Tab-separated table of C-alpha atoms in Angstrom:
chain	number	residue	atom	x	y	z
L	17	UNK	CA	20.051	38.002	-90.177
L	18	UNK	CA	21.093	41.576	-89.431
L	19	UNK	CA	23.132	42.535	-86.407
L	20	UNK	CA	23.808	38.970	-85.210
L	21	UNK	CA	26.849	37.709	-83.332
L	22	UNK	CA	28.635	34.514	-84.392
L	23	UNK	CA	31.400	32.497	-82.806
L	24	UNK	CA	34.780	32.041	-84.557
L	25	UNK	CA	33.880	28.795	-86.353
L	26	UNK	CA	30.585	30.166	-87.632
L	27	UNK	CA	32.340	33.337	-88.787
L	28	UNK	CA	34.956	31.333	-90.720
L	29	UNK	CA	32.303	29.243	-92.479
L	30	UNK	CA	30.197	32.313	-93.297
L	31	UNK	CA	33.303	34.102	-94.587
L	32	UNK	CA	34.128	31.176	-96.888
L	33	UNK	CA	30.569	31.089	-98.189
L	34	UNK	CA	30.413	34.816	-98.908
L	35	UNK	CA	33.939	35.548	-100.191
L	36	UNK	CA	34.753	32.385	-102.134
L	37	UNK	CA	31.810	30.059	-102.695
L	38	UNK	CA	29.265	32.707	-103.691
L	39	UNK	CA	31.286	34.426	-106.468
L	40	UNK	CA	32.561	31.162	-107.983
L	41	UNK	CA	29.184	29.400	-108.029
L	42	UNK	CA	27.292	32.603	-108.897
L	43	UNK	CA	29.416	33.393	-111.953
L	44	UNK	CA	29.329	29.757	-113.059
L	45	UNK	CA	25.555	29.732	-112.610
L	46	UNK	CA	25.051	32.895	-114.688
L	47	UNK	CA	27.271	31.594	-117.497
L	48	UNK	CA	25.689	28.131	-117.398
L	49	UNK	CA	22.129	29.435	-117.503
L	50	UNK	CA	22.965	31.810	-120.366
L	51	UNK	CA	24.224	28.779	-122.316
L	52	UNK	CA	21.060	26.889	-121.340
L	53	UNK	CA	18.954	29.719	-122.772
L	54	UNK	CA	20.965	29.823	-126.008
L	55	UNK	CA	20.725	26.076	-126.571
L	56	UNK	CA	17.075	25.712	-125.533
L	57	UNK	CA	16.065	28.711	-127.650
L	58	UNK	CA	17.856	27.172	-130.624
L	59	UNK	CA	15.884	23.977	-130.035
L	60	UNK	CA	12.660	25.951	-129.958
L	61	UNK	CA	13.138	27.893	-133.183
L	62	UNK	CA	15.016	25.420	-135.375
L	63	UNK	CA	12.327	22.767	-135.313
L	64	UNK	CA	8.579	22.857	-134.939
L	65	UNK	CA	7.739	20.664	-131.981
L	66	UNK	CA	4.454	19.078	-130.906
L	67	UNK	CA	2.544	20.783	-128.069
L	68	UNK	CA	3.984	18.615	-125.286
L	69	UNK	CA	7.522	19.154	-126.549
L	70	UNK	CA	7.056	22.923	-126.729
L	71	UNK	CA	5.627	23.001	-123.217
L	72	UNK	CA	8.583	21.078	-121.786
L	73	UNK	CA	11.055	23.259	-123.678
L	74	UNK	CA	9.404	26.498	-122.529
L	75	UNK	CA	9.427	25.208	-118.966
L	76	UNK	CA	13.168	24.603	-119.108
L	77	UNK	CA	13.659	28.083	-120.600
L	78	UNK	CA	11.579	29.643	-117.813
L	79	UNK	CA	13.568	27.676	-115.236
L	80	UNK	CA	16.853	28.866	-116.749
L	81	UNK	CA	15.714	32.514	-116.594
L	82	UNK	CA	14.654	32.218	-112.947
L	83	UNK	CA	17.836	30.375	-111.970
L	84	UNK	CA	19.997	32.953	-113.734
L	85	UNK	CA	18.269	35.864	-111.961
L	86	UNK	CA	18.796	34.106	-108.626
L	87	UNK	CA	22.526	33.855	-109.375
L	88	UNK	CA	22.608	37.548	-110.352
L	89	UNK	CA	20.950	38.519	-107.065
L	90	UNK	CA	23.364	36.575	-104.845
L	91	UNK	CA	26.575	37.889	-106.438
L	92	UNK	CA	26.567	41.289	-104.625
L	93	UNK	CA	26.792	39.402	-101.308
L	94	UNK	CA	30.493	39.056	-102.133
L	95	UNK	CA	31.185	42.762	-101.579
L	96	UNK	CA	28.171	43.787	-99.460
L	97	UNK	CA	28.415	42.911	-95.793
L	98	UNK	CA	25.186	40.964	-95.144
L	99	UNK	CA	25.450	41.511	-91.374
L	100	UNK	CA	25.754	45.302	-91.423
L	101	UNK	CA	22.757	47.474	-90.567
L	102	UNK	CA	24.353	50.925	-90.191
L	103	UNK	CA	25.166	53.217	-93.140
L	104	UNK	CA	26.340	56.796	-93.662
L	105	UNK	CA	24.729	57.379	-97.060
L	106	UNK	CA	21.986	56.039	-99.268
L	107	UNK	CA	24.077	53.513	-101.148
L	108	UNK	CA	23.750	50.325	-103.146
L	109	UNK	CA	24.717	48.364	-100.042
L	110	UNK	CA	21.825	49.885	-98.105
L	111	UNK	CA	19.225	49.065	-100.744
L	112	UNK	CA	20.698	45.623	-101.378
L	113	UNK	CA	20.489	44.836	-97.676
L	114	UNK	CA	16.900	46.033	-97.640
L	115	UNK	CA	15.530	44.208	-100.670
L	116	UNK	CA	17.927	41.342	-101.474
L	117	UNK	CA	16.092	38.900	-99.206
L	118	UNK	CA	12.867	39.594	-101.086
L	119	UNK	CA	14.524	39.232	-104.500
L	120	UNK	CA	16.360	36.020	-103.677
L	121	UNK	CA	13.309	34.408	-102.097
L	122	UNK	CA	11.211	35.521	-105.086
L	123	UNK	CA	13.336	33.607	-107.573
L	124	UNK	CA	13.514	30.590	-105.270
L	125	UNK	CA	9.710	30.592	-105.163
L	126	UNK	CA	9.431	31.141	-108.927
L	127	UNK	CA	11.744	28.217	-109.682
L	128	UNK	CA	9.765	26.101	-107.217
L	129	UNK	CA	6.460	26.816	-108.985
L	130	UNK	CA	8.053	26.159	-112.389
L	131	UNK	CA	9.362	22.834	-111.087
L	132	UNK	CA	5.838	21.984	-109.934
L	133	UNK	CA	4.454	22.678	-113.424
L	134	UNK	CA	7.224	20.594	-115.015
L	135	UNK	CA	6.514	17.688	-112.657
L	136	UNK	CA	2.744	17.798	-113.153
L	137	UNK	CA	3.001	18.155	-116.938
L	138	UNK	CA	5.457	15.272	-117.190
L	139	UNK	CA	3.268	13.096	-114.974
L	140	UNK	CA	0.237	13.825	-117.160
L	141	UNK	CA	2.191	13.265	-120.373
L	142	UNK	CA	3.559	9.890	-119.348
L	143	UNK	CA	0.862	8.547	-117.015
L	144	UNK	CA	-2.308	10.290	-118.259
L	145	UNK	CA	-1.505	11.018	-121.942
L	146	UNK	CA	-5.058	11.682	-123.150
L	147	UNK	CA	-5.757	14.012	-120.243
L	148	UNK	CA	-2.434	15.719	-120.963
L	149	UNK	CA	-3.542	16.443	-124.529
L	150	UNK	CA	-6.678	18.110	-123.206
L	151	UNK	CA	-4.718	20.211	-120.741
L	152	UNK	CA	-2.231	21.303	-123.405
L	153	UNK	CA	-5.065	22.335	-125.735
L	154	UNK	CA	-6.831	24.228	-122.931
L	155	UNK	CA	-3.936	25.928	-121.110
L	156	UNK	CA	-1.077	27.643	-122.918
L	157	UNK	CA	2.347	26.837	-121.477
L	158	UNK	CA	3.333	30.501	-121.750
L	159	UNK	CA	0.327	31.504	-119.675
L	160	UNK	CA	0.944	28.764	-117.103
L	161	UNK	CA	4.504	29.924	-116.444
L	162	UNK	CA	3.437	33.581	-116.481
L	163	UNK	CA	0.720	32.889	-113.910
L	164	UNK	CA	3.182	30.875	-111.800
L	165	UNK	CA	5.622	33.805	-111.779
L	166	UNK	CA	2.837	36.246	-110.860
L	167	UNK	CA	1.630	34.027	-107.996
L	168	UNK	CA	5.205	33.758	-106.727
L	169	UNK	CA	5.472	37.573	-106.748
L	170	UNK	CA	2.189	38.001	-104.868
L	171	UNK	CA	3.030	35.357	-102.269
L	172	UNK	CA	6.509	36.767	-101.781
L	173	UNK	CA	5.575	40.485	-101.736
L	174	UNK	CA	5.718	40.934	-97.908
L	175	UNK	CA	9.360	39.801	-97.990
L	176	UNK	CA	10.255	43.096	-99.677
L	177	UNK	CA	8.964	44.947	-96.617
L	178	UNK	CA	10.755	42.797	-94.052
L	179	UNK	CA	13.168	45.657	-93.303
L	180	UNK	CA	12.633	49.408	-93.267
L	181	UNK	CA	15.103	52.273	-93.666
L	182	UNK	CA	15.307	54.794	-90.792
L	183	UNK	CA	17.480	57.771	-89.951
L	184	UNK	CA	18.890	59.057	-86.708
L	185	UNK	CA	20.915	62.157	-85.849
L	186	UNK	CA	23.976	61.674	-83.639
L	187	UNK	CA	25.334	64.733	-81.772
L	188	UNK	CA	29.131	65.007	-81.821
L	189	UNK	CA	31.352	66.481	-79.110
L	190	UNK	CA	32.190	69.398	-81.418
L	191	UNK	CA	28.589	70.622	-81.427
L	192	UNK	CA	28.024	69.117	-84.843
L	193	UNK	CA	25.690	66.321	-85.795
L	194	UNK	CA	25.955	63.304	-88.057
L	195	UNK	CA	23.050	61.640	-89.764
L	196	UNK	CA	23.190	57.861	-89.730
L	197	UNK	CA	20.971	55.567	-91.759
L	198	UNK	CA	20.091	52.189	-90.335
L	199	UNK	CA	17.975	49.168	-91.132
L	200	UNK	CA	15.293	48.095	-88.730
L	201	UNK	CA	12.956	45.123	-88.713
L	202	UNK	CA	9.418	45.910	-89.776
L	203	UNK	CA	7.526	45.138	-86.568
L	204	UNK	CA	4.266	44.514	-88.430
L	205	UNK	CA	5.853	41.560	-90.260
L	206	UNK	CA	7.926	40.214	-87.394
L	207	UNK	CA	7.434	36.424	-87.177
L	208	UNK	CA	6.402	36.609	-83.518
L	209	UNK	CA	3.510	38.998	-84.208
L	210	UNK	CA	0.081	37.770	-85.256
L	211	UNK	CA	0.424	39.174	-88.786
L	212	UNK	CA	3.900	37.707	-89.101
L	213	UNK	CA	2.708	34.296	-87.945
L	214	UNK	CA	-0.182	34.308	-90.414
L	215	UNK	CA	2.095	35.226	-93.321
L	216	UNK	CA	4.742	32.705	-92.232
L	217	UNK	CA	2.212	29.861	-92.290
L	218	UNK	CA	0.624	30.969	-95.583
L	219	UNK	CA	4.001	31.175	-97.300
L	220	UNK	CA	5.135	27.848	-95.849
L	221	UNK	CA	1.966	25.982	-96.817
L	222	UNK	CA	1.554	27.493	-100.306
L	223	UNK	CA	5.208	28.060	-101.164
L	224	UNK	CA	6.956	25.076	-99.564
L	225	UNK	CA	4.718	22.283	-98.239
L	226	UNK	CA	2.167	22.068	-101.078
L	227	UNK	CA	4.719	22.343	-103.937
L	228	UNK	CA	6.995	19.758	-102.295
L	229	UNK	CA	4.105	17.335	-101.849
L	230	UNK	CA	3.022	17.739	-105.482
L	231	UNK	CA	6.580	17.314	-106.766
L	232	UNK	CA	7.157	14.173	-104.695
L	233	UNK	CA	3.827	12.532	-105.587
L	234	UNK	CA	4.157	13.243	-109.318
L	235	UNK	CA	7.711	11.978	-109.522
L	236	UNK	CA	7.031	8.846	-107.481
L	237	UNK	CA	4.237	8.040	-109.954
L	238	UNK	CA	6.591	8.828	-112.840
L	239	UNK	CA	9.310	6.545	-111.456
L	240	UNK	CA	6.752	3.757	-111.003
L	241	UNK	CA	5.597	4.240	-114.616
L	242	UNK	CA	9.176	4.102	-115.896
L	243	UNK	CA	9.857	0.887	-114.003
L	244	UNK	CA	6.661	-0.694	-115.288
L	245	UNK	CA	7.584	0.347	-118.821
L	246	UNK	CA	11.077	-1.082	-118.430
L	247	UNK	CA	9.640	-4.449	-117.351
L	248	UNK	CA	7.231	-4.439	-120.297
L	249	UNK	CA	10.001	-3.599	-122.758
L	250	UNK	CA	12.205	-6.320	-121.279
L	251	UNK	CA	9.428	-8.887	-121.589
L	252	UNK	CA	8.682	-7.843	-125.179
L	253	UNK	CA	12.387	-7.465	-126.092
L	254	UNK	CA	11.621	-4.123	-127.686
L	255	UNK	CA	12.752	-0.546	-127.165
L	256	UNK	CA	11.768	1.998	-129.797
L	257	UNK	CA	13.712	5.184	-130.375
L	258	UNK	CA	10.724	7.269	-129.268
L	259	UNK	CA	10.390	5.344	-126.001
L	260	UNK	CA	14.075	5.874	-125.306
L	261	UNK	CA	13.723	9.620	-125.852
L	262	UNK	CA	10.662	9.789	-123.629
L	263	UNK	CA	12.542	7.952	-120.880
L	264	UNK	CA	15.499	10.335	-121.159
L	265	UNK	CA	13.257	13.382	-120.791
L	266	UNK	CA	11.462	11.794	-117.835
L	267	UNK	CA	14.781	11.031	-116.131
L	268	UNK	CA	15.842	14.662	-116.628
L	269	UNK	CA	12.649	15.935	-114.994
L	270	UNK	CA	13.028	13.473	-112.118
L	271	UNK	CA	16.591	14.690	-111.523
L	272	UNK	CA	15.382	18.315	-111.455
L	273	UNK	CA	12.770	17.351	-108.848
L	274	UNK	CA	15.275	15.411	-106.727
L	275	UNK	CA	17.698	18.345	-106.782
L	276	UNK	CA	14.936	20.625	-105.523
L	277	UNK	CA	14.137	18.313	-102.610
L	278	UNK	CA	17.792	17.724	-101.689
L	279	UNK	CA	19.294	21.179	-102.301
L	280	UNK	CA	16.511	23.780	-102.006
L	281	UNK	CA	14.046	22.329	-99.507
L	282	UNK	CA	16.444	22.244	-96.481
L	283	UNK	CA	16.968	26.004	-96.690
L	284	UNK	CA	13.233	26.684	-96.927
L	285	UNK	CA	12.559	24.425	-93.935
L	286	UNK	CA	15.282	26.251	-92.000
L	287	UNK	CA	13.573	29.579	-92.743
L	288	UNK	CA	10.334	28.236	-91.312
L	289	UNK	CA	12.044	26.833	-88.205
L	290	UNK	CA	13.923	30.104	-87.667
L	291	UNK	CA	10.734	32.147	-87.818
L	292	UNK	CA	8.614	29.790	-85.734
L	293	UNK	CA	10.773	29.557	-82.591
L	294	UNK	CA	13.543	31.414	-80.801
L	295	UNK	CA	15.645	28.234	-80.757
L	296	UNK	CA	15.448	28.251	-84.544
L	297	UNK	CA	17.563	31.422	-84.668
L	298	UNK	CA	20.467	29.597	-82.995
L	299	UNK	CA	20.075	26.700	-85.394
L	300	UNK	CA	19.972	29.093	-88.326
L	301	UNK	CA	23.294	30.663	-87.336
L	302	UNK	CA	24.949	27.251	-87.384
L	303	UNK	CA	23.331	25.749	-90.464
L	304	UNK	CA	22.508	28.740	-92.696
L	305	UNK	CA	25.849	28.876	-94.602
L	306	UNK	CA	25.471	25.210	-95.579
L	307	UNK	CA	21.871	25.542	-96.758
L	308	UNK	CA	22.824	28.698	-98.672
L	309	UNK	CA	25.560	26.798	-100.494
L	310	UNK	CA	23.193	23.922	-101.267
L	311	UNK	CA	20.658	26.299	-102.779
L	312	UNK	CA	23.307	28.066	-104.852
L	313	UNK	CA	24.444	24.699	-106.226
L	314	UNK	CA	20.898	23.889	-107.314
L	315	UNK	CA	20.473	27.102	-109.298
L	316	UNK	CA	23.946	26.891	-110.843
L	317	UNK	CA	24.228	23.201	-111.740
L	318	UNK	CA	21.469	22.767	-114.347
L	319	UNK	CA	23.959	23.308	-117.167
L	320	UNK	CA	25.994	20.356	-115.876
L	321	UNK	CA	22.854	18.213	-115.534
L	322	UNK	CA	21.728	18.921	-119.107
L	323	UNK	CA	25.190	18.141	-120.471
L	324	UNK	CA	25.395	14.913	-118.487
L	325	UNK	CA	21.935	13.607	-119.430
L	326	UNK	CA	21.437	14.856	-122.995
L	327	UNK	CA	24.014	14.100	-125.670
L	328	UNK	CA	22.406	16.481	-128.191
L	329	UNK	CA	22.538	19.369	-125.707
L	330	UNK	CA	26.194	18.543	-125.157
L	331	UNK	CA	26.863	18.472	-128.906
L	332	UNK	CA	25.363	21.936	-129.397
L	333	UNK	CA	27.460	23.337	-126.529
L	334	UNK	CA	30.586	21.842	-128.101
L	335	UNK	CA	29.502	23.377	-131.404
L	336	UNK	CA	29.319	26.800	-129.761
L	337	UNK	CA	32.752	26.355	-128.228
L	338	UNK	CA	34.210	25.252	-131.561
L	339	UNK	CA	32.462	28.123	-133.388
L	340	UNK	CA	30.762	25.809	-135.866
L	341	UNK	CA	28.901	27.239	-138.824
L	342	UNK	CA	25.246	28.216	-138.637
L	343	UNK	CA	24.208	25.227	-140.758
L	344	UNK	CA	26.035	22.795	-138.470
L	345	UNK	CA	24.411	24.298	-135.378
L	346	UNK	CA	21.021	24.208	-137.089
L	347	UNK	CA	21.462	20.494	-137.741
L	348	UNK	CA	22.425	19.934	-134.108
L	349	UNK	CA	19.456	22.035	-132.988
L	350	UNK	CA	17.067	19.872	-134.965
L	351	UNK	CA	18.618	16.754	-133.512
L	352	UNK	CA	18.308	18.213	-130.014
L	353	UNK	CA	14.662	19.124	-130.541
L	354	UNK	CA	13.968	15.534	-131.543
L	355	UNK	CA	15.165	14.396	-128.131
L	356	UNK	CA	12.515	16.604	-126.501
L	357	UNK	CA	9.751	15.566	-128.915
L	358	UNK	CA	6.545	13.946	-127.689
L	359	UNK	CA	5.124	12.324	-130.779
L	360	UNK	CA	1.633	11.042	-131.171
L	361	UNK	CA	2.890	7.465	-131.340
L	362	UNK	CA	3.838	7.681	-127.678
L	363	UNK	CA	0.171	8.221	-126.843
L	364	UNK	CA	-0.837	5.084	-128.733
L	365	UNK	CA	1.523	2.832	-126.780
L	366	UNK	CA	1.791	1.917	-123.116
L	367	UNK	CA	2.710	5.080	-121.180
L	368	UNK	CA	6.275	5.115	-119.915
């Protein structure tokens, strides 16, 4: 929010978020997602996976790329005053202030759509396995994530025109003039205009409400399937290695979905509330630093989640840190790819 006034407490919290929290979490997020890409790419190329396994792996790679770009886009907030709207020259700060909101919201939306695809694909794989095979044969995972990214760009495009750059000439007392450059809100997209209201509702319904509903429904069904499978395995006193791997992957996808709902969704709801009522602006001033920090945690913590939930991922990371030989890392990569594998035998047993 440009040109706003905050009380002392709000200013202290915002200062902590911008000067300390943002650089620490942003740098950690960039490094973590780079490691995610290295490990997941090694999984992809060291072992030929079945279609479902490749789709899941490509989804995690796409998510890592989007999360990393989000972290890259928030880092300049550390040295660019996000509340300034007056500049003396055309500088990086001016252009960052103008377009950073659009960039950040773009990668939030892209990660949201990727999470939707991950949730739907995992639901189909575990709850509708034969239908999942048909979908995988019909729709390429690369195309699905490419289309999701394109739709996110189209839906988010007006955010890049939220502010416009203007100039004004100020006459000095010494009969000289100074040209000042300032940011102004684009009236055509203001949330209290008809066009702004239409866009606000379209973006909320297609970019927040619908994806959240799909993610919640798919993961509730997935949790129910896992519980039913656990009861069946307990009754039969059997747990195959493949079933255990499938459960681990499902748990990982459920955690990703829960993190979205807990860490990302509050900030998106706050955006909608802020734009839909004047009282929402006051609420945004008080709550915005906290929702910003929650969202940053979501995009930076996937490395920790993968390490905590997947022992093979953790082993490959340790191998990188210990500078193991190529053959050792290749062996770990094959072992890691096995943990993501969706073998045909899983489709001939009770879905889990």
